Short mmCIF file of C-alpha atoms in Angstrom, two decimals:
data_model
loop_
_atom_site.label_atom_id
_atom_site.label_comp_id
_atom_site.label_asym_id
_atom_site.label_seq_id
_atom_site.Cartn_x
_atom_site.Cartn_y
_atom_site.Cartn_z
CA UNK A 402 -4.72 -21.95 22.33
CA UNK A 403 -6.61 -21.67 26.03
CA UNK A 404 -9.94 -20.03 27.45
CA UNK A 405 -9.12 -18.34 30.49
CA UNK A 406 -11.76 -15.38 32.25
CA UNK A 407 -9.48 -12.29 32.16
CA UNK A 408 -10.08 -9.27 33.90
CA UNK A 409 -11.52 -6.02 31.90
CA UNK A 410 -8.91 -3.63 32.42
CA UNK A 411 -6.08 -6.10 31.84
CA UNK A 412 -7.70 -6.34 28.06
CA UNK A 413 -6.37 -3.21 25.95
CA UNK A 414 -8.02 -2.42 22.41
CA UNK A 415 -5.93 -2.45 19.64
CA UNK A 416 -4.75 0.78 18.47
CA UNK A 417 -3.54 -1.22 15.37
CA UNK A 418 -6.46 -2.99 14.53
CA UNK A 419 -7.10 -3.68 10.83
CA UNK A 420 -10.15 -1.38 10.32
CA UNK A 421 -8.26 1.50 10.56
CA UNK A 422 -4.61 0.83 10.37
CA UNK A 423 -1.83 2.19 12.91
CA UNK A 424 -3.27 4.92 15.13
CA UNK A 425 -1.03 6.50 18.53
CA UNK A 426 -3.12 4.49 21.16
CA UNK A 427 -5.93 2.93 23.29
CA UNK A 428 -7.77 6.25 23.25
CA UNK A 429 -7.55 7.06 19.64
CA UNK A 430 -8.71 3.90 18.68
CA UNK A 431 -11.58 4.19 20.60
CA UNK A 432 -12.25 7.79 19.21
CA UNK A 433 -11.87 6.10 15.36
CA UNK A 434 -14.81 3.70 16.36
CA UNK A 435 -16.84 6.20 17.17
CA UNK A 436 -16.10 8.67 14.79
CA UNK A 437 -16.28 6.27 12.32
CA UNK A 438 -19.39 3.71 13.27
CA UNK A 439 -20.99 5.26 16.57
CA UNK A 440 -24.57 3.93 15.24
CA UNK A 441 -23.11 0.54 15.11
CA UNK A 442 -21.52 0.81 18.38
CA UNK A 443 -24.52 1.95 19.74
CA UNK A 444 -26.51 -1.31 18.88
CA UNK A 445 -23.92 -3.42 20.03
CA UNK A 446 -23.37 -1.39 23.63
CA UNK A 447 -27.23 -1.70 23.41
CA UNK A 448 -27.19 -5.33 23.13
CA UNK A 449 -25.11 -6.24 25.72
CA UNK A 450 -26.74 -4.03 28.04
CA UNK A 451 -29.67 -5.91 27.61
CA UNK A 452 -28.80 -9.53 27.32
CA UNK A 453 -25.86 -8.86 29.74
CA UNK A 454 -23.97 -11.50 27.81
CA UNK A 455 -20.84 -11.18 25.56
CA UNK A 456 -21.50 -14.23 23.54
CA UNK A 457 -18.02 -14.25 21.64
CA UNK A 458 -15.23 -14.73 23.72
CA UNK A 459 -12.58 -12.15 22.48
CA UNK A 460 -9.25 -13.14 20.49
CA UNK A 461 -6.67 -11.96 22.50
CA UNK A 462 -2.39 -11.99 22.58
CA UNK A 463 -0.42 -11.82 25.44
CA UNK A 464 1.67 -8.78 25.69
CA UNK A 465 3.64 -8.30 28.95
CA UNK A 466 1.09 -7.95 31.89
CA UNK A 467 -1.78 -7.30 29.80
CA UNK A 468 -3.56 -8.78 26.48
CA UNK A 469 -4.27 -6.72 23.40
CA UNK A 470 -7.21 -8.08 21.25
CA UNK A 471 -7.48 -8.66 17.95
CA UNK A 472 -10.66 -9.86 17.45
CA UNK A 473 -13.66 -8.44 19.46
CA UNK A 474 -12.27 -4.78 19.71
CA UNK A 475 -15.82 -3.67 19.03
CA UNK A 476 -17.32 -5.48 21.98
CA UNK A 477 -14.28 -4.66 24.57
CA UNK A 478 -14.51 -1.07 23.46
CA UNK A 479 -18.37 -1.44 24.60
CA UNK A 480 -17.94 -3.00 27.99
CA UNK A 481 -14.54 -0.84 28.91
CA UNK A 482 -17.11 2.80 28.00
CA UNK A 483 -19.86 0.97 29.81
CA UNK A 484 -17.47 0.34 32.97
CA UNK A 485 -16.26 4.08 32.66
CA UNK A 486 -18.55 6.13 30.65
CA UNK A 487 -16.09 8.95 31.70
CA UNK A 488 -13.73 7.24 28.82
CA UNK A 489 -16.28 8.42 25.97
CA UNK A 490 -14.92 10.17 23.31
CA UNK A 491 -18.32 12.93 23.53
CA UNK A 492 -20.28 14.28 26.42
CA UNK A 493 -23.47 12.79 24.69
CA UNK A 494 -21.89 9.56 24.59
CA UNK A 495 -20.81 9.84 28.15
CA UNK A 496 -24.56 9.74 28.86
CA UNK A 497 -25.32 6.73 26.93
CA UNK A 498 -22.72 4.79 28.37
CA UNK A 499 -23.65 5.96 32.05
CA UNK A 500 -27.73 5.58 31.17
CA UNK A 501 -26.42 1.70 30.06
CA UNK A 502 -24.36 0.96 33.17
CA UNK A 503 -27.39 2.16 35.36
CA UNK A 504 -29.37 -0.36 32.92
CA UNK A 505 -27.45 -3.50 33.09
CA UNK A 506 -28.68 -6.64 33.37
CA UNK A 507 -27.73 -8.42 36.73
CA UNK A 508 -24.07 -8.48 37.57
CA UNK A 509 -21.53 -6.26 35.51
CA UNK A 510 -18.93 -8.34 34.14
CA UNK A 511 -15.38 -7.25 35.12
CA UNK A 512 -14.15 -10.65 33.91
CA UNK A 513 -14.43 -11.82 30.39
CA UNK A 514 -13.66 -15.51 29.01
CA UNK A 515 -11.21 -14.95 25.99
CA UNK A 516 -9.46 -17.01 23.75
CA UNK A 517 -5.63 -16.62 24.05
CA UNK A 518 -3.13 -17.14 21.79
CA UNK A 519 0.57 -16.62 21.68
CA UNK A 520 1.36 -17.37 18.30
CA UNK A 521 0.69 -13.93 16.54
CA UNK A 522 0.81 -15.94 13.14
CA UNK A 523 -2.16 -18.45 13.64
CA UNK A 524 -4.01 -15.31 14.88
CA UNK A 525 -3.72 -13.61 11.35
CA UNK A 526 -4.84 -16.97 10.23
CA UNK A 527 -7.96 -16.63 12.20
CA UNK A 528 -8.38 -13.26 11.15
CA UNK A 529 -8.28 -14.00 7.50
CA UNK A 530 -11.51 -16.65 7.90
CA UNK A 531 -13.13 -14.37 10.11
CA UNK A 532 -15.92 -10.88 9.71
CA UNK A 533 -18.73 -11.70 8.03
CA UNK A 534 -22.53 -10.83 9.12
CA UNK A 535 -23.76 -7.43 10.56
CA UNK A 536 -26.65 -7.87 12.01
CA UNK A 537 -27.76 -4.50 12.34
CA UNK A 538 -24.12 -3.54 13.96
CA UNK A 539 -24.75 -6.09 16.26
CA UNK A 540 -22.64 -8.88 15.05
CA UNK A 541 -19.07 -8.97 13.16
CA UNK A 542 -18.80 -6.16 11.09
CA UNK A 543 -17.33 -7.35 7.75
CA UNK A 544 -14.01 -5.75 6.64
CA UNK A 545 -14.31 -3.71 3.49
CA UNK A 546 -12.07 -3.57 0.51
CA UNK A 547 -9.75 -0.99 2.19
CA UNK A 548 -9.63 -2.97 5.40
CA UNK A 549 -8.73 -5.98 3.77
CA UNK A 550 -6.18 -4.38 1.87
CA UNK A 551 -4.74 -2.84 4.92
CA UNK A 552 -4.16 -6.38 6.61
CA UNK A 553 -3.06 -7.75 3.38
CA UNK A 554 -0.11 -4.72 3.83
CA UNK A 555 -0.08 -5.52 7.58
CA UNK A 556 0.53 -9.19 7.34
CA UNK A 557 1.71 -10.26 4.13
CA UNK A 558 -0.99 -12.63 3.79
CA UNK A 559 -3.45 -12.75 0.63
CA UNK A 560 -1.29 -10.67 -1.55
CA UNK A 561 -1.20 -13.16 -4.66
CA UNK A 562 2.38 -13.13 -4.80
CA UNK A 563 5.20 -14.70 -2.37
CA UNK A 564 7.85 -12.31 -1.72
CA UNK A 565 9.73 -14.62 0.37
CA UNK A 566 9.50 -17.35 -1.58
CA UNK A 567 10.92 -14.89 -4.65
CA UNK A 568 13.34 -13.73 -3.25
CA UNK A 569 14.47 -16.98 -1.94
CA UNK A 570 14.77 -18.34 -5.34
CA UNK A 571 17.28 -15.52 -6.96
CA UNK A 572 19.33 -16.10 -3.69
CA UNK A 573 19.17 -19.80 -4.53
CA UNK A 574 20.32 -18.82 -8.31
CA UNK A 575 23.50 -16.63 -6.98
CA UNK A 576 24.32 -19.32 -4.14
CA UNK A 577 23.68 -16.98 -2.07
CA UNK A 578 21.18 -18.86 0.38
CA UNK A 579 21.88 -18.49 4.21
CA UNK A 580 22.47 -21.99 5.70
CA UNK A 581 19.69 -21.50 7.83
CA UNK A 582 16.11 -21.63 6.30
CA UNK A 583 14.16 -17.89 5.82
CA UNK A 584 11.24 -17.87 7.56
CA UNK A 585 8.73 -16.78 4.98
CA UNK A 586 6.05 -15.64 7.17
CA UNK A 587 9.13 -13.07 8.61
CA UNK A 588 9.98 -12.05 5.28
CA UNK A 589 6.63 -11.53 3.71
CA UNK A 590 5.65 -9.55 6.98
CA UNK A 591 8.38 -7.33 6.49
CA UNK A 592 8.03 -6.65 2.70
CA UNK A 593 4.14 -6.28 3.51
CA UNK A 594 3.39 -3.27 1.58
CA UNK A 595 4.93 -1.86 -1.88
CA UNK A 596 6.58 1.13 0.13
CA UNK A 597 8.92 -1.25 1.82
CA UNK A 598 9.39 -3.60 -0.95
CA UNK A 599 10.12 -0.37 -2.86
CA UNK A 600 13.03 0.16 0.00
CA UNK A 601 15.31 -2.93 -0.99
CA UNK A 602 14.58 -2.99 -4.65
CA UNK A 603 11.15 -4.80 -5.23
CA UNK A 604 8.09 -4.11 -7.03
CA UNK A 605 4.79 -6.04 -6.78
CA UNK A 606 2.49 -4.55 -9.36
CA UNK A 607 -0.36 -6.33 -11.77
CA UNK A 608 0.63 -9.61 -9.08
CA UNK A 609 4.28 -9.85 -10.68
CA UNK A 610 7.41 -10.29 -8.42
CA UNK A 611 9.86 -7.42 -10.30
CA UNK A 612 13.09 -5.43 -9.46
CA UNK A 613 13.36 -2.22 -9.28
CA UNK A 614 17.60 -1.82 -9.82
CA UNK A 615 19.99 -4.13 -11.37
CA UNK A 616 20.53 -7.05 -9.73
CA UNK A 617 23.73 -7.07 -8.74
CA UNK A 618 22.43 -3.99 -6.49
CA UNK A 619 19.64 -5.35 -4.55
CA UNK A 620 21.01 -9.75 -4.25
CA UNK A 621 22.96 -7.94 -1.13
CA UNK A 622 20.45 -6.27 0.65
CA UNK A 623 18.31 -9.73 -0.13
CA UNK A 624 21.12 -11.81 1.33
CA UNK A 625 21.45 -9.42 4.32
CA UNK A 626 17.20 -9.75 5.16
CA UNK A 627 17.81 -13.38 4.37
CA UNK A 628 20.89 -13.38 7.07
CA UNK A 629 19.01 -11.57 9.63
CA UNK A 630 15.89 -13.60 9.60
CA UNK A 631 16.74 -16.82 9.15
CA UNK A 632 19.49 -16.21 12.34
CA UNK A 633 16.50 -14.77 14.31
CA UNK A 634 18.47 -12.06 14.77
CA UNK A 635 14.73 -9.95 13.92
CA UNK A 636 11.99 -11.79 14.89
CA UNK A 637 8.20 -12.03 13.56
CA UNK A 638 7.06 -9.72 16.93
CA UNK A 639 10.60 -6.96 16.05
CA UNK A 640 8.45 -6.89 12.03
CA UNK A 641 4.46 -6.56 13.41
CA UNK A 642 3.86 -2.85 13.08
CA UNK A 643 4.84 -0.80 10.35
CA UNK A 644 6.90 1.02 13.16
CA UNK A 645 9.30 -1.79 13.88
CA UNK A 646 9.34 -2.38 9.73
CA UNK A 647 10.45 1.14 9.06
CA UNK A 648 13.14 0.96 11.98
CA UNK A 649 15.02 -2.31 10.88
CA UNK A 650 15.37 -0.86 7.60
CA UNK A 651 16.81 2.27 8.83
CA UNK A 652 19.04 0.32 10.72
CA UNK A 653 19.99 -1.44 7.42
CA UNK A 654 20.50 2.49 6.15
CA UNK A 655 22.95 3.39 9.25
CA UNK A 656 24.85 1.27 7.91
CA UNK A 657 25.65 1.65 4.55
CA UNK A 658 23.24 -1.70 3.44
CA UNK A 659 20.75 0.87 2.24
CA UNK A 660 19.82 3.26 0.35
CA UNK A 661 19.46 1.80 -3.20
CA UNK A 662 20.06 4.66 -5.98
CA UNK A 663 17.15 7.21 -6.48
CA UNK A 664 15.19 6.32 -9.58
CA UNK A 665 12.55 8.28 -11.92
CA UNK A 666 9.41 6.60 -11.96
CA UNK A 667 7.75 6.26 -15.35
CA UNK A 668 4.79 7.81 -16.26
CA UNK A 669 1.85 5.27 -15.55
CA UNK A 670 0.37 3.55 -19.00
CA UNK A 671 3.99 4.98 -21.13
CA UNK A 672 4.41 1.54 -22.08
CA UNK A 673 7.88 0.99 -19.69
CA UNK A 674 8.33 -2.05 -18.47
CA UNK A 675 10.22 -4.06 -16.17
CA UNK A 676 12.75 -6.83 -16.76
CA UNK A 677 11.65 -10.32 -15.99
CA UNK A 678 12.55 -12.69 -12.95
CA UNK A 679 16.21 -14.14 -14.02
CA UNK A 680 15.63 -18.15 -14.11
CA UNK A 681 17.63 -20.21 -11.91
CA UNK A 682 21.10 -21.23 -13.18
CA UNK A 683 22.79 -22.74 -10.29
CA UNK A 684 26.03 -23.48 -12.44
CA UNK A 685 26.29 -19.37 -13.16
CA UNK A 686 29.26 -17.87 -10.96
CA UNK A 687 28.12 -14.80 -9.03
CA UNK A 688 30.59 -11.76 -11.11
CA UNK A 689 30.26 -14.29 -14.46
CA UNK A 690 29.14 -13.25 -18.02
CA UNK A 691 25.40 -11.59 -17.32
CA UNK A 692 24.92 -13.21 -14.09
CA UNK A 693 24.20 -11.09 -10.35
CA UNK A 694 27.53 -9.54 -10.75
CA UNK A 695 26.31 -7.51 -14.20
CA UNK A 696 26.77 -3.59 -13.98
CA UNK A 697 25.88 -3.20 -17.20
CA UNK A 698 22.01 -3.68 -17.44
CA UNK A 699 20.24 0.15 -16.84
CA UNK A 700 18.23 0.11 -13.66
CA UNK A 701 14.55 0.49 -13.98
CA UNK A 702 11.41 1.71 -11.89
CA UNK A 703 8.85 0.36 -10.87
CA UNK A 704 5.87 0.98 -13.32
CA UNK A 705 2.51 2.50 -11.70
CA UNK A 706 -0.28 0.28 -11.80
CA UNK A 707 -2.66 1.74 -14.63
CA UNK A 708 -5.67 3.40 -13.56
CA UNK A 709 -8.82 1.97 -13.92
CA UNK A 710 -11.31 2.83 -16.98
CA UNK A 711 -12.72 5.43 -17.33
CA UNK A 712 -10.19 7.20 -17.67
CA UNK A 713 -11.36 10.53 -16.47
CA UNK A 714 -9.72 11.42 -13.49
CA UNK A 715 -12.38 11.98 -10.63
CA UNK A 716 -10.21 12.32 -7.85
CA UNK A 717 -6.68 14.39 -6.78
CA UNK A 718 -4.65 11.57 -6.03
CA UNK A 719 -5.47 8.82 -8.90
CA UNK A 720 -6.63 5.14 -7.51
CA UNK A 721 -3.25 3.45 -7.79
CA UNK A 722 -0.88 2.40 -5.14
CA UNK A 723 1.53 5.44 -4.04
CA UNK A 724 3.60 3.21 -2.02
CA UNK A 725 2.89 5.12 1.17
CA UNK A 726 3.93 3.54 4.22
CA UNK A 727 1.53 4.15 7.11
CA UNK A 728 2.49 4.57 10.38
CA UNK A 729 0.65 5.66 13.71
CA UNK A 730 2.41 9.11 13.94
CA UNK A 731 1.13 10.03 10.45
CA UNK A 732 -3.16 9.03 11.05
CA UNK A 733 -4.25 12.45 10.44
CA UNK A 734 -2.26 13.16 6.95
CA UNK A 735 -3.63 9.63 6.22
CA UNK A 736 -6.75 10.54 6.73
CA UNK A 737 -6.73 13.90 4.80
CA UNK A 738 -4.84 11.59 1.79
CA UNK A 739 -8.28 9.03 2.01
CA UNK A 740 -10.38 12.09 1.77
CA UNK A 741 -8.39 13.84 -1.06
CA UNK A 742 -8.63 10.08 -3.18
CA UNK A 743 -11.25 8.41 -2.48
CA UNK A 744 -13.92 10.91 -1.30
CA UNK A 745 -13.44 14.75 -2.51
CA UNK A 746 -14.53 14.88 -6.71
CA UNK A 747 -12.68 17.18 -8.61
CA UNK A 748 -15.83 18.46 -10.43
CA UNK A 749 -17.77 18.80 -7.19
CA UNK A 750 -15.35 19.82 -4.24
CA UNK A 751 -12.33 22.08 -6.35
CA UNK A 752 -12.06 24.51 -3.51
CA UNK A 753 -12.05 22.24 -0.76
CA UNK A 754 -9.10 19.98 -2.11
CA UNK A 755 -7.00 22.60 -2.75
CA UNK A 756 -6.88 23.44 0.60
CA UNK A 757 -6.35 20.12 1.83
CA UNK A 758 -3.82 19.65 -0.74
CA UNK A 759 -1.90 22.55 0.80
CA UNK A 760 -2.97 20.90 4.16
CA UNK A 761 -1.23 17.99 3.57
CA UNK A 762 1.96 19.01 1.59
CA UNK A 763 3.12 21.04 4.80
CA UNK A 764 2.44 18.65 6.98
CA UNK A 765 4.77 15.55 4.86
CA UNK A 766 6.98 18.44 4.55
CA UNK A 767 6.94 19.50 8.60
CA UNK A 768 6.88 15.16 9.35
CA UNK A 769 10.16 14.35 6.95
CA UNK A 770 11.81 17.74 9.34
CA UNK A 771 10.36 16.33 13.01
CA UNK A 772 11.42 12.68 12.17
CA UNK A 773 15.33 13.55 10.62
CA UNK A 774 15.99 15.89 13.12
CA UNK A 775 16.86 18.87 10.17
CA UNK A 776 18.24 21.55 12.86
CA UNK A 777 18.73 23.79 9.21
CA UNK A 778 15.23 24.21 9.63
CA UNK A 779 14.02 27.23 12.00
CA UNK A 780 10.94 27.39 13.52
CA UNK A 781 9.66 30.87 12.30
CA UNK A 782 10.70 29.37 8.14
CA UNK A 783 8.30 30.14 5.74
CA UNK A 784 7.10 27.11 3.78
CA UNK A 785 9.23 27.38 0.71
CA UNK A 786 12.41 27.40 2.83
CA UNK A 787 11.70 24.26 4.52
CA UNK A 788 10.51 22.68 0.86
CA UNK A 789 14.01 23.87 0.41
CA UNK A 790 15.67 22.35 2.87
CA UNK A 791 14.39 19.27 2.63
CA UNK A 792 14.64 18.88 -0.76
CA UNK A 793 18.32 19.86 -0.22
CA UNK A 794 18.68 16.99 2.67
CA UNK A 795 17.13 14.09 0.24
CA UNK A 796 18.96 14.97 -2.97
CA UNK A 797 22.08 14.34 -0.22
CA UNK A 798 21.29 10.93 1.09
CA UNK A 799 20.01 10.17 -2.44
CA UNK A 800 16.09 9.50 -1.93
CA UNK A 801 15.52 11.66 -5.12
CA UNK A 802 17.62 12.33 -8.46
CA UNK A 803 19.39 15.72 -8.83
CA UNK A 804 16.39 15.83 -12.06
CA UNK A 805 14.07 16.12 -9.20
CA UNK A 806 15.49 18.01 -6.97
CA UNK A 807 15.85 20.86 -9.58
CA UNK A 808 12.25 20.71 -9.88
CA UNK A 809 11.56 20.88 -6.23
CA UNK A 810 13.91 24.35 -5.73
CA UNK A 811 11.39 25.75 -8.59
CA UNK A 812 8.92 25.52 -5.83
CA UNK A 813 10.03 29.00 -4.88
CA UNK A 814 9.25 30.23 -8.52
CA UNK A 815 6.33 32.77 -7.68
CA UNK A 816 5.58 32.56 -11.78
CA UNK A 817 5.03 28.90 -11.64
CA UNK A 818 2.16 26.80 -11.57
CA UNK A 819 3.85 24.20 -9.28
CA UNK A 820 4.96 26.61 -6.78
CA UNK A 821 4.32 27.60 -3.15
CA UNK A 822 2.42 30.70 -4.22
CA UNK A 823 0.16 28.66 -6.15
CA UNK A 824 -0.32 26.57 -3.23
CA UNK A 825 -1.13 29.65 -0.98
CA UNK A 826 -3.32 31.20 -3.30
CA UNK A 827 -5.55 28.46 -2.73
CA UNK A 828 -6.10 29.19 1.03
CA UNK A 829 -5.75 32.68 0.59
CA UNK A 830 -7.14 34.30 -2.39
CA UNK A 831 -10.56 35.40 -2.53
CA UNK A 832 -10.60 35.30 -6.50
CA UNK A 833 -8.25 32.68 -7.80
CA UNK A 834 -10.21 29.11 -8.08
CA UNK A 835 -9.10 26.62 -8.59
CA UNK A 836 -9.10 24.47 -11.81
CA UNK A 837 -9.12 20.63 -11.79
CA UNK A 838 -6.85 20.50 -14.39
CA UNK A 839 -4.35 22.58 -12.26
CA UNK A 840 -4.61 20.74 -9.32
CA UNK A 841 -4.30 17.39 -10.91
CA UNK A 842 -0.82 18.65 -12.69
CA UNK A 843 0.74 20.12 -9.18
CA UNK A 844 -0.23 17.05 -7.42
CA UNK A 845 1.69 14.52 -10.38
CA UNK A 846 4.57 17.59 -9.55
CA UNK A 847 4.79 17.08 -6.24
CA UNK A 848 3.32 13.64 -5.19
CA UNK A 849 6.80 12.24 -5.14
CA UNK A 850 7.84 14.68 -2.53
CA UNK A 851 5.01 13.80 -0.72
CA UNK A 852 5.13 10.50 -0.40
CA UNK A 853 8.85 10.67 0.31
CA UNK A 854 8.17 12.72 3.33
CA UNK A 855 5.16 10.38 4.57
CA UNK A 856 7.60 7.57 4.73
CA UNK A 857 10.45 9.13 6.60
#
């Protein structure tokens, strides 16, 4: 780790910063900041206006000719707008920033002292001790639950439960360990969040390590990961975004490594449950007795975390984790989804989900068409032809059970409650309103679809 003066404009804000997860760019993470905290940005542009000091040197990582920063986005964001109010996301802000400039105390820095460091693993390290104190909005903003739980999915880090180190013991149990060690940190990057785990047959729910498909299905796809990291053949910086998470397993899907078998979820609280851990038997041949090499033990889901008490539903989507995998080109629909569960009431704001409910269906529907290329799908389709269609395209590369897929072609059932119509009824009726009742029952219809289509 060094302290070096670096040069404003060589220092780039992070557009994946863990307050607000994966967003396109510079820009838009600057526009989040704002949209999000502009009276706390306000103070803090305010304060260093009139102290004309930084104070806290910014963390910072190397990257090509410039640095992206990982701690002290807030402050950066400041001085960059401050430099070029022309860069602020609102004409009103545009005039703050340029009243501020005018108002600076002595010399404008266009040099800041940072702290640099190339190992992107101690700087998650720092992270983790770091945000506490406000201040008004002048100092550290703490993270809050959400933001901690996105760099928990991020990172792998403060999750209760070591993937790696599971997964290297059933490896160890098959004799099936690469020669080389796994790098854990790798490994519990990549399986950061239950969407990917989901991907090569793992569940992390109620802090227990569980499979989601027989074993003998998913010790392969471990042994590949195991293969590819401890060879170095993917590094920590190929795993750091949820971008380069998604492509390396594709890449496991092109060829053939991937997909497990589509499963049916239970129904949260039925009482299903998963098989334990298998204890390690080093003697026990791979294809022996009811070792790895077992066909015969029925694959199982992973169960839903239960939903907190009370047990009233308040919200569309129900507070447990959908295994959504988040990724910059999908901010917006993740932002609609936060609204829809954590901020809309059913009781209070019926109309106005069910048109972001309709909102966000076609949209996962129009992302899962842009991002697998579907040329079956025409640009003038009416909604219910592309649900079609791409319910058609994942029954065929088996992301969902034929059950499933029947259910999705009812879609086009105009008697139906869980059918397009329904949907555009919503937006435009003028006299048929929307129940809670009815909108929780087509979302626990069609939340698999959705989610599907979010992580394409």
């Amino acid at each position: 780790m060094a302290y070096k003066k670096l040069a404003l404009d060589a220092l780039t804000v992070n557009s994946a910063n863990d307050r607000h997860g994966e967003l396109e760019n510079e820009t838009a993470a600057i526009g989040w900041l704002f949209t999000n905290h502009e009276k706390a940005m306000r103070a803090l542009a305010k304060d260093l206006a009139e102290t004309g000091d930084v104070y806290e040197p910014p963390l910072v990582w190397p990257n090509g000719d410039a640095y992206l920063v990982f701690d002290g986005n807030r402050r950066v964001t400041c001085l960059k707008l401050i430099a070029q109010p022309e860069r602020a996301p609102s004409v009103e802000l545009q005039a703050f920033f340029k009243g501020l400039k005018e108002s600076w105390a002595g010399t404008f820095p266009t040099r800041l002292e940072c702290q640099i460091e190339p190992d992107r693993e101690r700087i998650d390290d720092i992270l983790l001790r770091r945000h506490t104190g406000t201040r008004g909005g002048v100092g550290r903003n703490p993270w809050t639950d959400r933001m901690t739980a996105t760099f928990v999915e991020r990172t792998g880090k403060g999750g209760g439960v070591n993937v790696a180190d599971e997964i290297e013991k059933r490896l160890q149990a098959a004799g099936a360990l690469p020669a080389r060690k796994i790098p854990w940190s790798t490994a519990n990057r990549l399986l950061s969040s239950e969407g990917l785990r989901n991907r090569v047959g793992i569940s992390v729910t109620r802090g227990k390590f569980q499979l989601t498909h027989n074993e003998s299905l998913v010790l392969p796809i471990f042994r590949r990961v195991a293969e590819d990291l401890a060879s170095r053949k993917v590094v920590l910086g190929d795993l750091w975004d949820n971008e380069g998470k998604v492509a390396y397993l594709d890449g496991l899907e092109t060829e053939g490594v991937l997909p497990l078998p589509p499963l049916t979820p239970p129904v949260a609280g039925s009482g299903a449950d998963l098989s334990p851990p298998p204890k390690p038997n080093p003697g026990l041949a791979p294809n022996s007795g009811r070792g790895p090499g077992d066909h015969t033990a029925p694959p199982v889901a992973p169960q839903p975390p239960l939903a907190p008490k009370p047990s009233k539903r308040t919200t569309l989507i129900p507070q447990v984790n959908h295994a959504v995998v988040w990724q910059a080109h999908v901010q917006r629909h993740r932002q609609i989804w936060d609204e829809l569960q954590f901020k809309l009431r059913l009781d209070d704001h019926p109309n106005a989900i069910s048109v972001l409910f309709r909102v966000l269906f076609e949209l996962a529907i129009d992302n899962y068409i842009t991002r697998n290329n579907l040329t079956a799908v025409h640009p003038n389709d009416l909604l219910k032809n592309k649900v079609k269609k791409v319910g058609g395209d994942l029954e065929a590369k088996s992301k969902i059970d034929g059950k499933y897929a029947s259910l999705i072609r009812k879609l086009d059932n105009a008697d139906g409650l869980f059918s397009i119509d329904t949907m555009n009824r919503y937006v435009h009726s003028p006299d048929f309103a929307p129940s809670p009742s009815h909108l929780t029952a087509l979302w626990d219809q069609a939340s698999r679809l959705i989610v599907v289509c979010l992580n394409a």
